[in-house]
PDB file of C-alpha atoms and ligand atoms in Angstrom:
ATOM      1  CA  UNK M  15      87.908 -44.191 166.841  1.00 87.00           C
ATOM      2  CA  UNK M  16      87.053 -47.112 169.424  1.00 92.00           C
ATOM      3  CA  UNK M  17      83.907 -50.083 169.010  1.00 95.00           C
ATOM      4  CA  UNK M  18      83.626 -52.302 171.455  1.00 97.00           C
ATOM      5  CA  UNK M  19      80.742 -55.335 169.711  1.00 97.00           C
ATOM      6  CA  UNK M  20      78.944 -56.690 172.406  1.00 97.00           C
ATOM      7  CA  UNK M  21      76.975 -59.668 170.826  1.00 97.00           C
ATOM      8  CA  UNK M  22      77.319 -63.475 170.889  1.00 96.00           C
ATOM      9  CA  UNK M  23      75.512 -64.698 167.799  1.00 95.00           C
ATOM     10  CA  UNK M  24      79.530 -64.810 165.833  1.00 95.00           C
ATOM     11  CA  UNK M  25      78.344 -64.561 162.404  1.00 95.00           C
ATOM     12  CA  UNK M  26      76.680 -60.817 163.309  1.00 96.00           C
ATOM     13  CA  UNK M  27      79.787 -59.615 165.622  1.00 96.00           C
ATOM     14  CA  UNK M  28      82.076 -61.454 162.438  1.00 96.00           C
ATOM     15  CA  UNK M  29      80.170 -59.353 159.797  1.00 96.00           C
ATOM     16  CA  UNK M  30      79.811 -56.018 161.753  1.00 97.00           C
ATOM     17  CA  UNK M  31      83.227 -56.178 162.840  1.00 95.00           C
ATOM     18  CA  UNK M  32      85.220 -56.746 159.312  1.00 94.00           C
ATOM     19  CA  UNK M  33      82.677 -53.470 157.535  1.00 94.00           C
ATOM     20  CA  UNK M  34      83.512 -51.573 160.652  1.00 94.00           C
ATOM     21  CA  UNK M  35      87.155 -52.255 160.288  1.00 92.00           C
ATOM     22  CA  UNK M  36      87.200 -51.631 156.392  1.00 89.00           C
ATOM     23  CA  UNK M  37      86.046 -47.875 157.371  1.00 87.00           C
ATOM     24  CA  UNK M  38      88.819 -47.494 160.085  1.00 87.00           C
ATOM     25  CA  UNK M  39      87.526 -48.191 163.319  1.00 90.00           C
ATOM     26  CA  UNK M  40      89.304 -49.960 165.777  1.00 91.00           C
ATOM     27  CA  UNK M  41      87.098 -52.530 167.104  1.00 95.00           C
ATOM     28  CA  UNK M  42      86.802 -54.345 170.603  1.00 96.00           C
ATOM     29  CA  UNK M  43      84.067 -57.808 170.406  1.00 96.00           C
ATOM     30  CA  UNK M  44      83.001 -59.539 173.657  1.00 96.00           C
ATOM     31  CA  UNK M  45      80.369 -62.612 173.302  1.00 95.00           C
ATOM     32  CA  UNK M  46      79.028 -61.947 176.437  1.00 95.00           C
ATOM     33  CA  UNK M  47      77.662 -59.836 178.907  1.00 94.00           C
ATOM     34  CA  UNK M  48      79.791 -60.142 181.727  1.00 93.00           C
ATOM     35  CA  UNK M  49      83.034 -59.225 178.965  1.00 95.00           C
ATOM     36  CA  UNK M  50      81.437 -56.846 177.777  1.00 95.00           C
ATOM     37  CA  UNK M  51      80.808 -54.523 180.314  1.00 93.00           C
ATOM     38  CA  UNK M  52      84.452 -55.072 181.864  1.00 92.00           C
ATOM     39  CA  UNK M  53      85.817 -54.147 178.635  1.00 93.00           C
ATOM     40  CA  UNK M  54      83.045 -51.323 178.466  1.00 92.00           C
ATOM     41  CA  UNK M  55      83.826 -49.660 182.352  1.00 88.00           C
ATOM     42  CA  UNK M  56      87.636 -50.333 181.840  1.00 87.00           C
ATOM     43  CA  UNK M  57      88.707 -49.163 179.212  1.00 87.00           C
ATOM     44  CA  UNK M  58      87.969 -46.501 176.425  1.00 85.00           C
ATOM     45  CA  UNK M  59      85.218 -46.355 173.111  1.00 90.00           C
ATOM     46  CA  UNK M  60      84.163 -44.221 171.094  1.00 90.00           C
ATOM     47  CA  UNK M  61      81.031 -46.215 170.735  1.00 94.00           C
ATOM     48  CA  UNK M  62      79.341 -49.585 171.962  1.00 95.00           C
ATOM     49  CA  UNK M  63      76.847 -52.082 169.909  1.00 97.00           C
ATOM     50  CA  UNK M  64      74.712 -53.873 171.979  1.00 95.00           C
ATOM     51  CA  UNK M  65      73.149 -57.231 171.382  1.00 93.00           C
ATOM     52  CA  UNK M  66      69.716 -57.074 173.897  1.00 90.00           C
ATOM     53  CA  UNK M  67      69.961 -60.414 174.016  1.00 88.00           C
ATOM     54  CA  UNK M  68      73.265 -62.301 176.004  1.00 91.00           C
ATOM     55  CA  UNK M  69      73.762 -64.628 177.840  1.00 90.00           C
ATOM     56  CA  UNK M  70      74.162 -64.017 181.321  1.00 86.00           C
ATOM     57  CA  UNK M  71      74.104 -60.303 181.888  1.00 91.00           C
ATOM     58  CA  UNK M  72      71.512 -59.113 179.241  1.00 89.00           C
ATOM     59  CA  UNK M  73      71.832 -55.201 176.980  1.00 90.00           C
ATOM     60  CA  UNK M  74      69.450 -53.772 178.845  1.00 87.00           C
ATOM     61  CA  UNK M  75      71.262 -54.111 182.111  1.00 89.00           C
ATOM     62  CA  UNK M  76      74.672 -53.703 180.825  1.00 91.00           C
ATOM     63  CA  UNK M  77      73.302 -50.430 179.172  1.00 89.00           C
ATOM     64  CA  UNK M  78      71.259 -49.863 182.742  1.00 85.00           C
ATOM     65  CA  UNK M  79      74.658 -50.367 185.129  1.00 87.00           C
ATOM     66  CA  UNK M  80      77.342 -48.742 182.700  1.00 87.00           C
ATOM     67  CA  UNK M  81      74.936 -45.332 182.854  1.00 81.00           C
ATOM     68  CA  UNK M  82      73.828 -45.522 186.125  1.00 75.00           C
ATOM     69  CA  UNK M  83      76.796 -47.436 188.038  1.00 70.00           C
ATOM     70  CA  UNK M  84      79.925 -46.028 186.032  1.00 67.00           C
ATOM     71  CA  UNK M  85      78.511 -43.520 184.584  1.00 64.00           C
ATOM     72  CA  UNK M  86      79.730 -43.806 181.632  1.00 70.00           C
ATOM     73  CA  UNK M  87      78.201 -41.727 179.060  1.00 76.00           C
ATOM     74  CA  UNK M  88      79.716 -43.724 175.891  1.00 86.00           C
ATOM     75  CA  UNK M  89      77.157 -43.655 172.679  1.00 90.00           C
ATOM     76  CA  UNK M  90      74.972 -46.924 172.988  1.00 92.00           C
ATOM     77  CA  UNK M  91      73.419 -48.977 170.040  1.00 93.00           C
ATOM     78  CA  UNK M  92      71.183 -51.596 170.905  1.00 91.00           C
ATOM     79  CA  UNK M  93      70.811 -54.029 168.525  1.00 91.00           C
ATOM     80  CA  UNK M  94      68.044 -56.285 169.193  1.00 86.00           C
ATOM     81  CA  UNK M  95      66.013 -59.037 167.449  1.00 77.00           C
ATOM     82  CA  UNK M  96      62.564 -58.081 169.018  1.00 64.00           C
ATOM     83  CA  UNK M  97      60.890 -55.216 167.304  1.00 61.00           C
ATOM     84  CA  UNK M  98      58.133 -54.549 169.746  1.00 56.00           C
ATOM     85  CA  UNK M  99      57.170 -51.373 170.819  1.00 54.00           C
ATOM     86  CA  UNK M 100      58.039 -52.290 174.424  1.00 65.00           C
ATOM     87  CA  UNK M 101      61.437 -53.268 173.245  1.00 63.00           C
ATOM     88  CA  UNK M 102      62.161 -50.535 172.105  1.00 63.00           C
ATOM     89  CA  UNK M 103      61.249 -48.136 174.827  1.00 64.00           C
ATOM     90  CA  UNK M 104      62.791 -50.100 177.475  1.00 70.00           C
ATOM     91  CA  UNK M 105      66.551 -49.683 175.795  1.00 64.00           C
ATOM     92  CA  UNK M 106      65.280 -46.175 175.451  1.00 68.00           C
ATOM     93  CA  UNK M 107      64.487 -45.821 179.222  1.00 70.00           C
ATOM     94  CA  UNK M 108      67.830 -47.587 180.265  1.00 72.00           C
ATOM     95  CA  UNK M 109      70.089 -45.520 178.588  1.00 77.00           C
ATOM     96  CA  UNK M 110      70.830 -46.660 174.483  1.00 84.00           C
ATOM     97  CA  UNK M 111      70.752 -43.960 172.317  1.00 86.00           C
ATOM     98  CA  UNK M 112      69.341 -44.936 168.809  1.00 86.00           C
ATOM     99  CA  UNK M 113      67.828 -48.412 168.053  1.00 85.00           C
ATOM    100  CA  UNK M 114      68.318 -51.200 165.292  1.00 89.00           C
ATOM    101  CA  UNK M 115      66.061 -54.022 164.828  1.00 87.00           C
ATOM    102  CA  UNK M 116      67.902 -57.640 163.153  1.00 88.00           C
ATOM    103  CA  UNK M 117      67.933 -58.384 160.725  1.00 88.00           C
ATOM    104  CA  UNK M 118      70.229 -55.045 159.377  1.00 92.00           C
ATOM    105  CA  UNK M 119      72.103 -53.597 156.626  1.00 94.00           C
ATOM    106  CA  UNK M 120      75.343 -53.165 157.393  1.00 96.00           C
ATOM    107  CA  UNK M 121      75.641 -50.060 155.145  1.00 94.00           C
ATOM    108  CA  UNK M 122      72.680 -48.626 157.869  1.00 95.00           C
ATOM    109  CA  UNK M 123      74.487 -50.099 161.227  1.00 96.00           C
ATOM    110  CA  UNK M 124      77.712 -48.056 159.966  1.00 95.00           C
ATOM    111  CA  UNK M 125      75.699 -44.623 159.178  1.00 94.00           C
ATOM    112  CA  UNK M 126      74.811 -45.310 162.629  1.00 94.00           C
ATOM    113  CA  UNK M 127      77.463 -45.324 164.712  1.00 94.00           C
ATOM    114  CA  UNK M 128      78.846 -42.360 161.882  1.00 91.00           C
ATOM    115  CA  UNK M 129      76.870 -40.506 164.001  1.00 90.00           C
ATOM    116  CA  UNK M 130      76.988 -41.592 167.251  1.00 90.00           C
ATOM    117  CA  UNK M 131      80.725 -41.559 167.635  1.00 87.00           C
ATOM    118  CA  UNK M 132      80.568 -37.937 166.528  1.00 83.00           C
ATOM    119  CA  UNK M 133      78.426 -37.215 169.134  1.00 76.00           C
ATOM    120  CA  UNK M 134      80.598 -38.330 171.790  1.00 67.00           C
ATOM    121  CA  UNK M 135      83.423 -36.740 170.191  1.00 59.00           C
ATOM    122  CA  UNK M 136      82.264 -33.104 170.150  1.00 50.00           C
ATOM    123  CA  UNK M 137      80.002 -33.757 174.404  1.00 50.00           C
ATOM    124  CA  UNK M 138      83.256 -34.109 176.888  1.00 49.00           C
ATOM    125  CA  UNK M 139      82.016 -37.009 179.004  1.00 56.00           C
ATOM    126  CA  UNK M 140      82.662 -35.019 181.980  1.00 71.00           C
ATOM    127  CA  UNK M 141      80.430 -32.239 181.642  1.00 78.00           C
ATOM    128  CA  UNK M 142      76.725 -32.235 181.462  1.00 86.00           C
ATOM    129  CA  UNK M 143      74.935 -29.196 180.225  1.00 86.00           C
ATOM    130  CA  UNK M 144      71.404 -28.189 180.589  1.00 90.00           C
ATOM    131  CA  UNK M 145      70.272 -24.937 180.009  1.00 89.00           C
ATOM    132  CA  UNK M 146      72.353 -22.757 182.135  1.00 91.00           C
ATOM    133  CA  UNK M 147      73.213 -25.566 184.839  1.00 93.00           C
ATOM    134  CA  UNK M 148      76.648 -26.987 184.546  1.00 92.00           C
ATOM    135  CA  UNK M 149      78.236 -29.921 186.413  1.00 91.00           C
ATOM    136  CA  UNK M 150      81.790 -31.647 185.632  1.00 86.00           C
ATOM    137  CA  UNK M 151      81.417 -35.635 186.753  1.00 82.00           C
ATOM    138  CA  UNK M 152      85.495 -35.053 187.425  1.00 75.00           C
ATOM    139  CA  UNK M 153      85.264 -32.098 189.289  1.00 81.00           C
ATOM    140  CA  UNK M 154      81.587 -31.935 191.157  1.00 86.00           C
ATOM    141  CA  UNK M 155      81.780 -28.354 190.091  1.00 90.00           C
ATOM    142  CA  UNK M 156      78.417 -27.302 189.965  1.00 94.00           C
ATOM    143  CA  UNK M 157      77.665 -23.646 188.360  1.00 94.00           C
ATOM    144  CA  UNK M 158      74.716 -22.526 187.398  1.00 94.00           C
ATOM    145  CA  UNK M 159      74.336 -18.756 185.918  1.00 90.00           C
ATOM    146  CA  UNK M 160      78.099 -18.037 186.550  1.00 86.00           C
ATOM    147  CA  UNK M 161      76.752 -19.214 190.281  1.00 93.00           C
ATOM    148  CA  UNK M 162      78.784 -21.841 192.235  1.00 94.00           C
ATOM    149  CA  UNK M 163      75.927 -24.499 193.802  1.00 96.00           C
ATOM    150  CA  UNK M 164      77.892 -26.995 196.554  1.00 95.00           C
ATOM    151  CA  UNK M 165      75.912 -30.448 196.881  1.00 95.00           C
ATOM    152  CA  UNK M 166      76.467 -32.987 199.399  1.00 94.00           C
ATOM    153  CA  UNK M 167      77.926 -36.397 197.793  1.00 90.00           C
ATOM    154  CA  UNK M 168      73.653 -37.647 197.818  1.00 92.00           C
ATOM    155  CA  UNK M 169      72.356 -34.270 195.721  1.00 95.00           C
ATOM    156  CA  UNK M 170      75.138 -34.569 193.394  1.00 94.00           C
ATOM    157  CA  UNK M 171      74.277 -38.475 192.873  1.00 91.00           C
ATOM    158  CA  UNK M 172      70.464 -36.846 191.743  1.00 94.00           C
ATOM    159  CA  UNK M 173      71.703 -34.402 189.842  1.00 96.00           C
ATOM    160  CA  UNK M 174      74.048 -35.964 188.057  1.00 93.00           C
ATOM    161  CA  UNK M 175      71.818 -38.451 186.875  1.00 92.00           C
ATOM    162  CA  UNK M 176      68.597 -36.115 186.403  1.00 94.00           C
ATOM    163  CA  UNK M 177      71.367 -33.982 183.865  1.00 93.00           C
ATOM    164  CA  UNK M 178      72.444 -37.450 182.190  1.00 87.00           C
ATOM    165  CA  UNK M 179      68.631 -38.091 181.218  1.00 88.00           C
ATOM    166  CA  UNK M 180      67.649 -34.628 180.200  1.00 88.00           C
ATOM    167  CA  UNK M 181      64.252 -34.364 179.144  1.00 88.00           C
ATOM    168  CA  UNK M 182      63.240 -37.390 179.819  1.00 90.00           C
ATOM    169  CA  UNK M 183      60.838 -38.472 182.170  1.00 92.00           C
ATOM    170  CA  UNK M 184      62.220 -40.545 184.960  1.00 93.00           C
ATOM    171  CA  UNK M 185      60.662 -42.713 186.949  1.00 92.00           C
ATOM    172  CA  UNK M 186      61.311 -42.542 190.798  1.00 91.00           C
ATOM    173  CA  UNK M 187      62.992 -45.959 190.578  1.00 89.00           C
ATOM    174  CA  UNK M 188      65.629 -45.424 188.119  1.00 88.00           C
ATOM    175  CA  UNK M 189      66.261 -42.507 190.256  1.00 90.00           C
ATOM    176  CA  UNK M 190      66.438 -44.479 193.584  1.00 90.00           C
ATOM    177  CA  UNK M 191      67.909 -46.997 192.159  1.00 86.00           C
ATOM    178  CA  UNK M 192      71.086 -44.488 190.818  1.00 85.00           C
ATOM    179  CA  UNK M 193      71.251 -43.095 193.880  1.00 87.00           C
ATOM    180  CA  UNK M 194      71.192 -45.336 196.186  1.00 87.00           C
ATOM    181  CA  UNK M 195      71.783 -49.213 194.024  1.00 80.00           C
ATOM    182  CA  UNK M 196      68.978 -51.973 195.431  1.00 72.00           C
ATOM    183  CA  UNK M 197      68.680 -50.142 199.196  1.00 79.00           C
ATOM    184  CA  UNK M 198      66.739 -47.358 198.772  1.00 76.00           C
ATOM    185  CA  UNK M 199      66.085 -45.844 202.425  1.00 81.00           C
ATOM    186  CA  UNK M 200      62.376 -45.280 202.909  1.00 78.00           C
ATOM    187  CA  UNK M 201      60.017 -44.040 200.320  1.00 72.00           C
ATOM    188  CA  UNK M 202      60.205 -40.417 201.317  1.00 86.00           C
ATOM    189  CA  UNK M 203      63.242 -39.688 200.912  1.00 91.00           C
ATOM    190  CA  UNK M 204      63.692 -39.030 197.573  1.00 92.00           C
ATOM    191  CA  UNK M 205      61.181 -36.628 197.808  1.00 92.00           C
ATOM    192  CA  UNK M 206      62.831 -35.353 200.792  1.00 94.00           C
ATOM    193  CA  UNK M 207      66.348 -34.848 198.482  1.00 95.00           C
ATOM    194  CA  UNK M 208      64.169 -33.803 195.185  1.00 96.00           C
ATOM    195  CA  UNK M 209      63.370 -31.463 197.149  1.00 97.00           C
ATOM    196  CA  UNK M 210      66.788 -30.104 199.196  1.00 97.00           C
ATOM    197  CA  UNK M 211      68.051 -29.813 195.756  1.00 97.00           C
ATOM    198  CA  UNK M 212      65.101 -27.877 193.816  1.00 97.00           C
ATOM    199  CA  UNK M 213      66.660 -25.179 196.787  1.00 97.00           C
ATOM    200  CA  UNK M 214      69.879 -25.074 195.492  1.00 97.00           C
ATOM    201  CA  UNK M 215      69.370 -25.408 192.026  1.00 97.00           C
ATOM    202  CA  UNK M 216      66.293 -24.161 191.246  1.00 96.00           C
ATOM    203  CA  UNK M 217      64.619 -21.013 193.401  1.00 95.00           C
ATOM    204  CA  UNK M 218      67.047 -18.848 193.778  1.00 95.00           C
ATOM    205  CA  UNK M 219      66.698 -18.627 189.593  1.00 94.00           C
ATOM    206  CA  UNK M 220      64.788 -17.220 187.126  1.00 90.00           C
ATOM    207  CA  UNK M 221      63.446 -20.498 185.215  1.00 92.00           C
ATOM    208  CA  UNK M 222      62.783 -24.015 186.884  1.00 94.00           C
ATOM    209  CA  UNK M 223      64.585 -26.973 185.434  1.00 96.00           C
ATOM    210  CA  UNK M 224      62.780 -29.726 187.771  1.00 97.00           C
ATOM    211  CA  UNK M 225      59.178 -31.023 187.529  1.00 96.00           C
ATOM    212  CA  UNK M 226      57.381 -33.344 189.118  1.00 94.00           C
ATOM    213  CA  UNK M 227      55.274 -35.468 186.804  1.00 93.00           C
ATOM    214  CA  UNK M 228      52.661 -36.427 189.272  1.00 91.00           C
ATOM    215  CA  UNK M 229      52.677 -39.999 189.073  1.00 89.00           C
ATOM    216  CA  UNK M 230      55.630 -40.926 186.976  1.00 90.00           C
ATOM    217  CA  UNK M 231      58.154 -39.345 188.845  1.00 93.00           C
ATOM    218  CA  UNK M 232      60.415 -36.058 187.700  1.00 95.00           C
ATOM    219  CA  UNK M 233      61.636 -34.630 184.192  1.00 95.00           C
ATOM    220  CA  UNK M 234      64.802 -32.579 183.975  1.00 95.00           C
ATOM    221  CA  UNK M 235      64.522 -29.977 181.179  1.00 93.00           C
ATOM    222  CA  UNK M 236      64.982 -26.436 180.531  1.00 90.00           C
ATOM    223  CA  UNK M 237      62.539 -26.819 177.335  1.00 80.00           C
ATOM    224  CA  UNK M 238      58.582 -26.763 178.165  1.00 68.00           C
ATOM    225  CA  UNK M 239      58.008 -29.845 180.535  1.00 60.00           C
ATOM    226  CA  UNK M 240      55.265 -30.708 179.102  1.00 59.00           C
ATOM    227  CA  UNK M 241      56.745 -31.657 175.071  1.00 54.00           C
TER     228      UNK M 241
HETATM  229 CA1   CA Z 323      71.923 -62.493 171.523  1.00 76.61          CA
END
């Protein structure tokens, strides 16, 4: 199992490094955001331990960029000294899988890393599945209920992001950023593409997956959308 630690506090980084190494993990460490992001994009890890406050690019930004630009699904455990609810929600909104507030015990950290690393081993990162809809990030194949669905590149990016963030409310701006980065064409473009996507992946089938959450954005789920 390979773990990447991105943490600028040398003492904390060293103690995590030593503790996890004793448990048999192979570890890389970065002490600033840019180096960490570079390692995360260019190498394969089973878990990333990511500090929120970092010089250069902060933890929230790294998380967002890994999820949206590099489409990396590696489990991320976010560390933060700030324990407020707001930060907690921000961490989850950008795609962190778990959250630990400093100071924490190394034993607890190791337990959470173990859970996350097992999760990463079970799910092949290239295959996304929500209900009876599957999408392969590598081959670009999309299937629902045994039928092959062809999507143009924008709809494919849109669906990939929706599936990577399934079962939670996704803000319109998040989706626009995932599809067009910083240059969304105009405010109606997303709505138009969502509507085209619905025609292809929802309309011909019995159950619905893509829901509009009025005033917020969208939710992609095979469970009750109000949960
Ligand atoms: Ca820090």
